[in-house]
Coordinates of C-alpha atoms and ligand atoms in Angstrom, one line a residue:
M1 CA 82.4 100.4 41.1
S2 CA 85.9 102.3 43.0
R3 CA 85.7 99.7 46.4
Q4 CA 84.8 101.8 49.9
R5 CA 87.5 104.5 50.4
K6 CA 88.7 104.2 53.8
V7 CA 89.5 106.8 57.1
A8 CA 91.6 106.3 59.9
L9 CA 90.9 108.3 63.1
V10 CA 94.7 108.5 64.5
G11 CA 96.6 110.7 67.3
N12 CA 98.5 109.7 71.3
P13 CA 95.9 108.1 73.6
N14 CA 93.4 109.8 75.4
A15 CA 93.1 112.4 72.2
G16 CA 89.2 111.3 72.6
K17 CA 89.4 109.5 68.8
S18 CA 86.9 106.0 69.8
A19 CA 84.4 109.4 71.2
L20 CA 84.9 111.2 67.5
F21 CA 84.2 107.2 66.1
N22 CA 81.4 107.0 67.9
A23 CA 79.9 109.9 67.7
L24 CA 79.9 109.8 63.6
T25 CA 79.3 105.6 63.2
G26 CA 76.6 106.2 65.6
A27 CA 75.4 102.1 65.7
R28 CA 77.5 101.4 62.2
Q29 CA 80.0 99.4 63.6
K30 CA 82.2 96.9 63.2
I31 CA 83.5 95.9 66.2
A32 CA 86.4 92.1 65.8
N33 CA 90.4 92.5 65.9
Y34 CA 93.2 92.5 64.1
P35 CA 94.8 88.5 62.8
G36 CA 97.3 87.3 65.2
V37 CA 96.7 90.5 68.3
T38 CA 94.0 90.5 70.6
V39 CA 94.0 94.5 70.1
E40 CA 90.7 95.8 68.7
R41 CA 89.7 96.8 65.6
K42 CA 86.9 98.7 65.4
S43 CA 85.5 100.3 62.0
G44 CA 82.1 101.4 60.7
R45 CA 80.4 103.0 57.6
F46 CA 79.8 106.8 57.8
V47 CA 78.4 109.5 54.7
L48 CA 80.4 112.1 54.1
P49 CA 78.8 115.6 53.0
T50 CA 78.9 114.6 48.9
G51 CA 76.5 111.2 49.9
E52 CA 79.6 109.5 49.7
P53 CA 79.9 106.2 51.6
V54 CA 83.5 105.6 53.3
E55 CA 84.4 103.1 56.0
L56 CA 85.8 104.7 59.2
T57 CA 88.6 103.1 61.3
D58 CA 89.3 104.0 65.2
L59 CA 92.8 102.8 65.8
P60 CA 94.7 102.4 69.1
G61 CA 96.2 105.8 70.3
A62 CA 99.8 105.9 69.3
Y63 CA 102.9 108.4 69.8
G64 CA 104.3 108.0 66.9
L65 CA 105.3 105.5 64.4
D66 CA 107.8 103.7 66.2
P67 CA 106.3 100.8 67.3
T68 CA 106.8 100.1 71.7
S69 CA 103.3 98.9 71.8
P70 CA 101.1 96.0 70.6
D71 CA 98.6 98.9 70.2
E72 CA 101.9 101.0 68.7
E73 CA 102.2 98.6 66.3
V74 CA 99.4 98.3 64.9
T75 CA 98.3 102.0 64.1
A76 CA 101.4 101.0 62.4
K77 CA 100.6 98.6 60.8
V78 CA 97.4 100.1 59.5
I79 CA 98.6 103.2 58.0
A80 CA 101.5 101.8 56.5
G81 CA 99.1 98.7 55.2
K82 CA 100.6 96.1 56.3
F83 CA 98.0 94.0 57.0
T84 CA 97.2 91.3 54.4
G85 CA 93.4 92.1 53.2
E86 CA 93.6 95.8 54.7
P87 CA 94.4 98.5 52.7
A88 CA 96.3 101.4 54.0
P89 CA 93.6 104.5 54.4
D90 CA 93.3 107.0 52.0
I91 CA 92.5 110.3 54.5
L92 CA 93.9 110.6 57.7
V93 CA 92.2 112.3 61.1
I94 CA 94.3 113.1 62.9
V95 CA 93.0 113.9 66.6
L96 CA 94.0 116.4 68.8
D97 CA 93.9 117.0 72.4
A98 CA 93.8 121.0 72.8
S99 CA 93.9 121.4 76.1
N100 CA 97.7 119.1 75.5
L101 CA 98.3 120.5 72.1
E102 CA 102.4 120.8 72.3
Q103 CA 103.0 116.6 72.7
H104 CA 99.8 116.3 70.6
L105 CA 101.5 118.5 67.8
V106 CA 105.3 115.4 67.9
F107 CA 102.9 112.3 66.5
A108 CA 101.3 115.3 63.9
Q109 CA 104.2 115.9 62.2
E110 CA 105.0 112.2 61.7
L111 CA 101.8 111.6 60.3
L112 CA 101.2 115.0 58.3
A113 CA 104.9 114.4 56.9
L114 CA 103.4 110.9 54.7
G115 CA 101.8 113.0 52.7
K116 CA 98.5 112.0 52.9
P117 CA 95.2 113.6 52.1
T118 CA 94.8 114.9 56.7
V119 CA 92.1 116.7 58.3
I120 CA 92.9 117.3 61.7
A121 CA 89.8 117.4 64.7
L122 CA 91.6 119.5 66.9
N123 CA 89.2 118.3 69.6
M124 CA 88.8 118.6 73.3
V125 CA 88.3 123.0 72.8
D126 CA 86.4 122.8 76.2
L127 CA 88.8 121.2 78.4
A128 CA 90.9 123.8 76.9
E129 CA 88.9 127.0 76.9
R130 CA 87.6 125.9 80.6
D131 CA 91.1 125.8 81.4
G132 CA 91.9 129.3 80.0
L133 CA 93.7 128.5 76.8
V134 CA 92.1 129.8 73.8
L135 CA 93.2 128.6 69.9
D136 CA 93.1 130.1 66.7
A137 CA 91.9 126.4 64.4
A138 CA 92.9 129.1 61.5
V139 CA 96.9 129.8 62.6
L140 CA 97.9 125.7 63.1
A141 CA 95.4 125.5 60.0
Q142 CA 98.5 127.3 58.3
E143 CA 100.8 126.3 60.2
L144 CA 100.8 122.6 59.1
G145 CA 98.9 123.0 56.3
V146 CA 96.0 121.8 56.1
P147 CA 92.5 121.8 57.6
V148 CA 91.8 121.9 61.3
I149 CA 88.4 122.1 62.3
S150 CA 87.8 122.6 66.7
T151 CA 85.3 119.7 67.6
V152 CA 84.2 118.7 71.2
A153 CA 83.6 114.6 70.6
V154 CA 81.2 114.0 73.3
R155 CA 78.8 117.1 73.1
R156 CA 78.8 116.4 68.6
R157 CA 79.7 119.7 68.5
G158 CA 81.9 120.7 65.5
L159 CA 81.1 117.6 63.4
D160 CA 79.7 118.9 60.6
E161 CA 82.7 121.4 59.9
L162 CA 84.6 117.9 60.2
G163 CA 82.2 116.3 57.6
E164 CA 83.0 118.6 55.2
A165 CA 86.8 118.3 56.2
I166 CA 86.5 114.9 55.2
A167 CA 84.4 115.1 51.8
S168 CA 86.7 118.2 50.3
A169 CA 90.3 115.7 51.3
A170 CA 88.4 112.8 49.4
Q171 CA 88.9 114.8 46.3
R172 CA 93.1 115.7 46.3
Q173 CA 94.8 112.9 45.5
P174 CA 97.9 111.9 47.7
G175 CA 101.6 113.8 47.7
P176 CA 105.2 112.9 47.5
A177 CA 106.3 111.8 51.9
L178 CA 108.3 114.2 53.0
T179 CA 111.7 113.6 54.5
Q180 CA 110.6 112.5 58.6
L181 CA 112.4 115.5 61.2
G182 CA 114.3 114.3 63.7
P183 CA 112.7 113.6 67.2
I184 CA 113.8 116.5 68.5
E185 CA 113.0 119.1 65.9
R186 CA 109.5 117.8 66.2
R187 CA 109.7 118.5 69.0
V188 CA 110.8 122.1 69.0
A189 CA 109.1 122.5 65.9
A190 CA 105.4 121.4 68.3
H191 CA 106.4 123.9 71.1
A192 CA 106.3 126.7 68.1
M193 CA 103.2 125.8 66.7
A194 CA 101.3 125.4 69.8
D195 CA 103.1 129.0 71.0
A196 CA 102.0 130.3 67.4
A197 CA 98.3 128.8 67.8
I198 CA 97.7 130.1 70.8
L199 CA 95.2 132.9 70.6
S200 CA 94.8 134.5 74.7
E201 CA 96.1 132.3 77.6
T202 CA 95.1 133.2 80.9
S203 CA 98.2 134.0 83.2
R204 CA 96.8 131.6 85.2
H205 CA 97.2 128.3 82.7
R206 CA 100.9 129.5 81.6
L207 CA 101.2 129.6 85.3
H208 CA 99.7 126.2 86.2
T209 CA 102.1 125.1 83.2
K210 CA 105.0 126.1 83.9
L211 CA 105.0 124.7 87.6
D212 CA 103.9 121.3 86.1
R213 CA 106.5 121.4 84.3
F214 CA 109.3 122.2 87.1
L215 CA 106.8 119.6 90.0
L216 CA 106.8 116.9 87.3
H217 CA 109.7 117.4 86.0
P218 CA 111.7 113.3 85.9
W219 CA 114.7 114.1 88.3
I220 CA 113.8 118.1 89.5
G221 CA 110.1 116.8 90.9
P222 CA 111.5 113.6 93.1
L223 CA 114.1 116.8 94.8
V224 CA 111.3 118.9 95.5
L225 CA 108.8 116.1 96.9
L226 CA 111.9 115.1 99.0
A227 CA 112.7 118.9 100.2
I228 CA 108.9 119.7 100.8
L229 CA 108.4 116.5 102.8
F230 CA 112.6 117.4 104.5
V231 CA 110.8 121.1 105.2
V232 CA 107.8 119.2 107.2
F233 CA 109.5 117.2 109.9
Q234 CA 111.8 120.0 110.0
A235 CA 108.5 121.9 110.8
V236 CA 107.2 119.7 113.2
F237 CA 110.0 119.7 115.8
A238 CA 111.0 123.6 116.1
W239 CA 107.5 125.2 115.2
A240 CA 105.6 123.2 117.7
T241 CA 108.4 123.6 120.5
P242 CA 106.8 126.5 122.1
F243 CA 103.6 125.6 121.8
A244 CA 104.9 122.0 123.7
D245 CA 106.6 123.5 126.0
G246 CA 103.3 125.9 127.0
L247 CA 101.5 122.4 127.1
E248 CA 103.6 120.7 129.0
A249 CA 103.8 123.4 131.8
I250 CA 100.0 124.0 131.6
V251 CA 100.1 120.3 132.6
G252 CA 103.2 120.6 135.6
A253 CA 101.1 123.0 136.8
L254 CA 98.2 121.0 137.0
H255 CA 100.0 117.9 138.5
D256 CA 101.4 120.6 141.2
G257 CA 98.0 122.3 141.6
V258 CA 96.4 118.6 142.2
Q259 CA 99.4 117.8 144.6
A260 CA 98.8 120.4 146.8
A261 CA 94.9 120.9 146.6
L262 CA 94.3 117.4 147.6
P263 CA 95.3 115.4 151.2
E264 CA 98.1 112.8 150.6
S265 CA 95.6 109.2 149.5
L266 CA 95.1 106.7 146.8
L267 CA 92.7 108.8 144.9
R268 CA 95.8 111.5 144.4
D269 CA 97.9 109.1 143.0
L270 CA 95.8 108.4 140.5
V271 CA 95.1 111.7 139.5
T272 CA 98.5 113.1 139.7
E273 CA 100.5 109.9 138.5
G274 CA 97.9 108.4 136.2
V275 CA 95.8 110.9 134.8
I276 CA 98.2 114.0 134.6
A277 CA 101.4 112.4 133.9
G278 CA 100.3 109.1 131.7
V279 CA 97.6 111.3 129.5
G280 CA 99.3 114.6 129.9
S281 CA 101.9 113.4 128.6
V282 CA 100.4 112.4 125.0
L283 CA 98.2 115.9 125.3
V284 CA 101.7 118.1 124.7
F285 CA 101.8 116.3 120.8
L286 CA 99.1 118.1 120.0
P287 CA 101.6 121.4 118.6
Q288 CA 103.1 118.1 116.9
I289 CA 99.9 116.3 115.0
V290 CA 98.6 119.7 113.9
I291 CA 101.2 120.7 112.0
L292 CA 102.1 117.4 110.7
F293 CA 98.1 117.8 109.4
A294 CA 98.4 121.3 108.5
F295 CA 101.1 120.4 105.7
I296 CA 99.1 117.2 104.6
L297 CA 96.5 119.4 104.4
A298 CA 97.7 122.0 102.2
M299 CA 99.7 119.9 100.6
E300 CA 96.5 117.7 99.1
A301 CA 93.9 121.0 99.0
S302 CA 96.2 123.3 96.8
G303 CA 96.3 119.8 94.1
Y304 CA 99.9 119.1 95.3
M305 CA 99.0 115.0 96.5
A306 CA 97.7 114.1 92.6
R307 CA 101.7 115.1 91.3
A308 CA 103.2 113.5 94.5
A309 CA 101.5 110.5 94.0
F310 CA 102.5 110.3 90.1
L311 CA 105.6 111.0 91.1
M312 CA 105.6 108.4 93.2
D313 CA 104.3 105.6 90.8
R314 CA 107.3 105.1 88.9
M315 CA 108.5 103.9 93.0
M316 CA 105.8 102.4 93.6
A317 CA 106.1 100.6 89.7
S318 CA 109.8 99.7 91.0
V319 CA 108.5 97.3 93.8
G320 CA 105.3 95.8 92.1
L321 CA 103.0 97.9 92.9
S322 CA 100.6 100.8 91.5
G323 CA 100.3 104.6 92.1
R324 CA 96.8 103.7 92.8
S325 CA 98.4 102.4 95.9
F326 CA 99.7 105.9 97.2
I327 CA 96.8 107.2 98.5
P328 CA 96.3 104.2 100.8
L329 CA 99.7 104.9 101.7
L330 CA 99.9 107.7 101.9
S331 CA 96.0 108.5 104.5
S332 CA 98.1 105.9 106.4
F333 CA 100.7 108.2 107.6
A334 CA 98.0 109.3 110.0
C335 CA 96.2 106.7 110.8
A336 CA 96.5 103.0 109.0
I337 CA 92.5 102.1 109.3
P338 CA 91.6 104.8 106.9
G339 CA 94.3 103.6 104.6
I340 CA 93.6 100.3 104.7
M341 CA 89.9 101.2 104.0
A342 CA 90.8 103.2 101.0
T343 CA 92.2 99.7 99.5
R344 CA 89.1 99.0 98.2
S345 CA 89.7 101.2 95.3
I346 CA 92.6 99.2 93.8
T347 CA 90.5 96.2 91.6
D348 CA 93.3 93.9 91.6
P349 CA 93.0 91.4 94.3
R350 CA 96.7 90.6 94.5
D351 CA 98.2 94.8 94.8
R352 CA 95.5 95.4 97.0
L353 CA 96.8 92.9 99.7
T354 CA 99.6 93.7 99.6
T355 CA 98.8 97.5 99.9
I356 CA 96.9 96.2 103.4
L357 CA 100.5 94.7 104.7
I358 CA 102.3 97.7 104.2
A359 CA 99.9 100.2 105.1
P360 CA 101.3 99.5 109.4
L361 CA 104.6 100.2 107.6
M362 CA 104.0 103.9 107.2
T363 CA 104.6 105.7 110.8
C364 CA 100.7 107.0 111.0
S365 CA 100.2 110.0 113.7
A366 CA 100.3 107.9 116.6
R367 CA 103.8 106.7 117.0
L368 CA 104.8 111.0 116.2
P369 CA 105.0 111.2 120.0
V370 CA 106.3 108.2 121.0
Y371 CA 109.5 109.1 118.8
T372 CA 109.3 113.0 119.5
V373 CA 109.4 111.8 123.3
I374 CA 112.1 109.6 122.7
I375 CA 113.9 112.1 120.1
A376 CA 113.6 115.1 122.8
A377 CA 115.4 113.1 124.9
F378 CA 118.3 112.1 123.6
I379 CA 118.9 113.8 120.0
P380 CA 121.0 116.8 120.8
N381 CA 120.2 119.5 119.6
S382 CA 122.1 120.5 117.1
S383 CA 122.2 121.2 114.1
V384 CA 123.6 119.9 111.4
G385 CA 126.0 122.0 108.1
G386 CA 124.9 125.3 110.3
M387 CA 120.6 124.9 108.9
I388 CA 119.2 122.0 109.2
G389 CA 118.4 120.1 113.1
L390 CA 119.3 117.1 113.4
Q391 CA 116.3 116.2 116.1
G392 CA 114.2 117.0 112.5
L393 CA 116.4 115.0 110.6
V394 CA 116.3 111.7 113.1
L395 CA 112.7 112.6 112.8
F396 CA 112.6 112.3 108.8
G397 CA 115.4 109.4 108.8
L398 CA 112.5 106.8 111.1
Y399 CA 109.7 108.6 108.2
V400 CA 111.9 106.9 105.4
A401 CA 112.7 104.1 107.1
G402 CA 109.9 102.4 107.5
V403 CA 108.6 104.0 104.0
L404 CA 112.2 101.6 102.7
G405 CA 110.6 98.8 104.5
A406 CA 108.0 99.2 103.4
M407 CA 109.1 98.9 99.9
I408 CA 111.0 95.9 100.6
V409 CA 108.7 94.0 102.1
G410 CA 106.5 95.0 98.8
L411 CA 108.8 93.8 96.6
V412 CA 109.0 90.5 98.4
L413 CA 105.9 89.7 98.7
R414 CA 104.9 90.5 95.1
R415 CA 107.7 88.1 94.3
S416 CA 105.9 85.4 96.4
L417 CA 102.5 85.3 98.1
T418 CA 101.2 88.0 95.7
K419 CA 102.6 86.7 92.6
G420 CA 101.2 88.9 89.6
A421 CA 101.7 91.4 87.1
A422 CA 101.0 95.2 87.9
S423 CA 98.1 97.1 87.2
G424 CA 98.9 100.5 85.1
F425 CA 97.8 103.9 86.5
I426 CA 95.5 106.4 85.1
M427 CA 94.9 109.3 87.7
E428 CA 93.4 112.7 86.5
L429 CA 96.0 115.9 88.3
P430 CA 93.4 117.9 89.4
K431 CA 94.4 122.2 88.9
Y432 CA 96.5 123.7 91.4
Q433 CA 94.7 126.6 93.9
L434 CA 95.6 128.4 96.7
P435 CA 93.8 126.0 100.1
R436 CA 91.6 128.1 101.4
L437 CA 92.1 129.2 105.0
K438 CA 88.4 128.2 106.2
D439 CA 88.8 124.3 104.7
L440 CA 92.4 123.8 106.2
A441 CA 90.9 125.2 109.7
I442 CA 88.0 122.8 110.1
G443 CA 90.4 120.4 108.8
L444 CA 92.9 120.7 111.4
W445 CA 89.9 121.5 113.7
Q446 CA 88.7 117.7 112.8
R447 CA 92.2 116.3 113.3
A448 CA 93.0 117.5 116.8
W449 CA 89.5 116.8 118.0
I450 CA 90.4 112.9 116.9
F451 CA 93.8 113.0 118.5
L452 CA 92.6 114.6 122.0
R453 CA 89.2 112.4 122.2
R454 CA 91.4 109.5 121.8
A455 CA 93.7 110.2 124.9
G456 CA 90.6 111.3 127.0
T457 CA 89.0 107.6 126.2
I458 CA 91.1 105.0 124.8
I459 CA 94.2 106.1 126.2
F460 CA 92.9 108.0 129.8
M461 CA 91.1 104.0 130.7
V462 CA 94.6 102.1 129.1
T463 CA 96.8 104.5 131.6
V464 CA 93.7 104.2 134.4
V465 CA 94.4 100.4 134.3
L466 CA 98.0 100.5 133.9
W467 CA 98.5 102.5 137.7
V468 CA 96.3 100.4 138.7
M469 CA 98.0 97.1 138.0
L470 CA 101.6 99.4 138.9
N471 CA 100.5 100.3 141.8
F472 CA 98.8 96.7 143.5
P473 CA 100.2 94.3 145.8
K474 CA 101.4 97.5 148.0
A475 CA 105.8 96.9 147.9
A476 CA 107.1 95.6 151.1
E477 CA 109.6 98.1 153.1
G478 CA 112.5 99.0 150.6
E479 CA 110.8 97.0 147.2
S480 CA 110.1 99.0 144.2
Q481 CA 106.4 99.5 144.0
V482 CA 107.3 99.1 139.7
D483 CA 109.1 95.9 141.1
A484 CA 106.1 94.3 143.5
S485 CA 103.8 95.3 141.2
M486 CA 101.3 93.2 138.6
A487 CA 102.4 94.8 135.7
G488 CA 106.4 94.9 136.6
K489 CA 105.1 90.9 137.1
V490 CA 104.5 90.9 133.6
A491 CA 107.2 93.3 132.5
N492 CA 109.7 91.2 134.3
G493 CA 108.4 88.0 132.4
L494 CA 108.7 90.0 129.2
A495 CA 111.9 91.2 130.0
V496 CA 113.6 88.9 129.6
V497 CA 112.2 87.9 125.4
V498 CA 113.5 91.1 124.6
A499 CA 116.8 91.4 126.6
P500 CA 118.4 90.7 123.4
I501 CA 117.1 93.6 122.1
G502 CA 118.6 96.0 124.6
F503 CA 115.4 96.4 125.5
N504 CA 115.0 96.8 130.2
R505 CA 111.5 96.2 132.2
D506 CA 110.4 99.3 131.5
M507 CA 110.3 99.6 128.2
A508 CA 109.1 96.0 127.7
L509 CA 106.3 97.1 130.6
A510 CA 104.7 100.0 127.7
L511 CA 105.6 97.4 124.8
V512 CA 102.0 95.6 126.2
P513 CA 99.8 98.7 126.9
A514 CA 101.4 100.4 123.4
M515 CA 99.0 98.0 121.6
A516 CA 95.9 99.8 121.8
A517 CA 97.4 102.8 121.0
R518 CA 100.4 103.4 120.4
E519 CA 101.5 107.0 122.0
V520 CA 100.6 105.1 125.8
A521 CA 103.8 103.9 125.2
V522 CA 104.9 107.9 126.4
S523 CA 102.3 107.5 129.1
S524 CA 102.7 104.3 130.0
L525 CA 106.2 105.6 130.4
A526 CA 105.4 108.7 132.6
T527 CA 103.6 106.6 134.8
T528 CA 105.3 103.7 135.8
Y529 CA 108.5 106.8 136.3
A530 CA 105.4 108.2 138.4
V531 CA 105.3 105.1 140.5
D532 CA 108.1 104.3 140.7
A533 CA 109.1 108.8 141.9
G534 CA 106.7 107.5 145.0
D535 CA 107.8 110.3 147.6
D536 CA 111.5 111.1 146.2
E537 CA 110.3 114.9 145.5
E538 CA 113.2 115.4 143.2
E539 CA 112.8 112.7 140.6
Q540 CA 109.1 113.6 141.0
A541 CA 109.6 117.4 139.6
L542 CA 111.9 115.5 136.7
E543 CA 110.1 115.6 133.1
L544 CA 110.1 112.6 131.4
G545 CA 112.5 113.4 129.4
D546 CA 115.1 113.4 131.6
Q547 CA 114.1 110.6 133.7
L548 CA 114.5 108.2 130.0
K549 CA 118.1 110.3 129.6
Q550 CA 118.3 108.8 133.5
R551 CA 117.6 105.2 132.9
W552 CA 118.4 104.1 129.8
T553 CA 121.1 104.3 127.0
L554 CA 121.4 105.8 124.1
P555 CA 120.9 102.6 122.3
M556 CA 119.0 101.9 123.9
A557 CA 116.8 104.9 123.1
L558 CA 117.8 104.3 119.2
A559 CA 117.1 100.3 119.6
F560 CA 113.1 101.5 121.3
L561 CA 113.0 103.5 118.2
A562 CA 113.4 101.5 115.8
W563 CA 110.6 98.7 117.7
F564 CA 108.3 102.1 116.5
V565 CA 108.9 102.3 112.8
F566 CA 108.1 98.1 112.9
A567 CA 106.0 97.0 115.5
P568 CA 102.2 96.0 114.5
Q569 CA 100.9 97.9 117.1
C570 CA 97.2 98.7 117.9
L571 CA 95.5 96.2 117.8
S572 CA 92.3 97.8 115.4
T573 CA 94.8 98.0 112.5
I574 CA 95.0 94.5 113.0
A575 CA 91.0 94.2 113.4
V576 CA 90.6 96.3 110.4
T577 CA 92.6 94.2 108.5
R578 CA 90.2 90.8 109.5
R579 CA 87.3 92.7 108.3
E580 CA 89.5 93.7 105.0
T581 CA 90.5 91.1 103.6
N582 CA 87.9 88.0 105.4
G583 CA 89.4 86.4 107.9
W584 CA 92.5 86.1 110.2
K585 CA 94.9 84.4 107.6
W586 CA 96.3 87.5 106.5
P587 CA 96.0 89.8 110.0
I588 CA 98.1 87.0 111.9
F589 CA 100.8 86.8 108.6
M590 CA 100.8 90.8 108.9
L591 CA 101.2 90.2 113.0
A592 CA 103.9 87.9 112.5
Y593 CA 106.0 89.6 110.1
L594 CA 105.7 92.9 111.7
F595 CA 107.3 91.1 115.0
A596 CA 110.4 89.6 113.3
L597 CA 110.8 92.4 111.7
A598 CA 110.9 95.0 114.7
Y599 CA 112.5 91.9 116.6
I600 CA 115.7 92.3 114.2
A601 CA 115.0 96.1 114.0
A602 CA 115.8 97.0 117.6
G603 CA 118.7 94.0 118.6
A604 CA 120.2 95.0 114.8
T605 CA 119.8 98.8 116.0
Y606 CA 121.1 98.7 119.7
W607 CA 124.3 95.8 118.9
V608 CA 125.8 97.7 115.5
A609 CA 125.0 100.9 118.8
V610 CA 127.2 99.3 121.0
A611 CA 130.0 98.4 118.9
A612 CA 130.0 102.0 117.9
G613 CA 130.1 102.7 121.2
L614 CA 127.2 105.8 121.3
Ligands
GTP1 N1 85.0 117.1 77.6 C1 85.2 116.0 76.1 N2 86.0 115.2 76.7 C2 86.2 114.5 75.2 C3 86.3 114.7 74.5 N3 86.9 114.1 73.8 C4 86.6 112.9 74.2 N4 86.4 113.6 75.0 C5 86.7 112.1 76.4 O1 87.5 111.9 76.9 C6 88.5 110.4 77.5 C7 89.3 109.9 75.8 O2 89.0 109.3 74.8 P1 88.8 108.7 73.8 O3 87.8 108.0 72.8 O4 88.6 107.2 74.1 O5 90.5 108.5 73.5 P2 90.8 108.1 72.6 O6 92.1 108.5 71.6 O7 90.5 106.7 72.4 O8 92.0 107.3 72.7 P3 92.5 105.7 72.9 O9 92.0 104.9 72.7 O10 93.5 104.9 74.5 O11 94.0 106.4 72.3 C8 86.6 110.2 77.4 O12 86.6 110.1 78.3 C9 85.7 110.9 76.3 O13 84.2 110.8 76.9 C10 86.2 115.8 74.7 O14 85.7 117.3 72.8 N5 85.8 117.2 75.3
MG2 MG1 90.2 104.8 71.2

């Protein structure tokens, strides 16, 4: 009796070979390793409709017969019969993913040129149909010169037909090997064949394919992503201005109204200087927060965000992180707390720790008020090259500085404290969709509400406490109230530490309450200057931006911005890091390295700006 014939399942990764193998062999499987490598060898018994039993082998996925990985090498060697004691397969079953036909046909042609009796399983036709793509197996069979059977491995559809086709292929003799086409020619032919096999394709599917070809292109893709982000930051300034001005006018009117309505008293000062000047100065950033989130939510809902993650994967890999870290890091642009909690989905513990440690470097939305108030005061509202707003450009630069900082820190950490190999990235790309306005509106409302609640609770409380600390003890005649106050004393002490990086007392004073919430830096400055203005009508009338312009120099303002790019402000982030890392070691490390970075960055910015004569 002749030996049992061998049938091998071969094709690109994720075509469904293992699913077909399981469906065809059921429980009759043997799992071992290929000699010399840890690649799994799966074989099983399969009885053809003719009654002949054959040995079915499931091969690792490959893109071609020129191996680039151990898995691919096994596949190439098995097909060529180069493993000792393992004869080459007599029949090939090439498994193609119907929803990815063009790409999979490239390897298929290389396999067909071997001249072996071959059958093609056009698998995953269910997914193709779901995406609006109907394929004609007969046309494909004619183009390729071998039987093509449509299958859905996971639903056992087409398995009988596949068995029949294998049985009749078993009757054929192997032909001579054909000359292999070059890789480019194979690609061109694959494109033509895939086109010919398409019976119908919804215009939507065509559009999606075109969009992906463009948006995921190796270098057009990142450029488009950069351009989109750039537009976002321009819009945050340009579109928000009228709304912010409106809100500012309302806050101003409220201030004047209360000033006029209440008799002169400590209570009136608390309401006007503390609550209205302080909380009001943060509230006016609502339009900018809403615009930023409108873009983020729209990118998520449209399916673009997952593509951005895919594009970023390459960049993340270059610093030793995986694309898995992208989503937590992206959420950190809203707030580091949900970002750090989202790292639970990262399986590799060192990957996860690194992501947690760099999450605070992503510019959270609480920093936006600080950035914008300083930028609006010190960066002229002019344009670069006639079209690009300078203010938006600076804001964009601050976000980029945070991301670059995170990449560098990540790289250093992955080489030292969290050393280890990077893990791979697998992610399903969702379909493109037009975002639904209702969902967007709900999402925006939630974000706005979170912001308003912060303003009403934590920012309100910190501002009131600060106002009290700024007003007591009362200054003697001729002495500045701020200098005489408790808060002023603390700030004067701290000012010694931050003087080398160009910070004045008011800036030092703003840093402490900002540990509760970063926006408070803005409200503390507003309250401090309101208290400092005292009864001076002219000073009182000045808006916060004008106050800053009078009291700060440009290098000081830039140093303050640089500080906020890196500083570990916000105690909740530290608390959540302690919870997620189960101890104080990493939060303390985080606190220390972020303070050090902030100090260095602010100092360097200050001295460079001074040297440049700004
Ligand atoms: N909807 C659908 N899913 C399928 C079909 N065939 C396989 N899958 C799924 O596709 C995924 C990949 O299938 P596998 O069988 O592991 O693919 P493979 O070709 O063995 O992949 P590698 O071993 O990595 O080369 C699995 O989640 C399967 O459940 C199909 O016909 N329809
Ligand atoms: Mg497999």
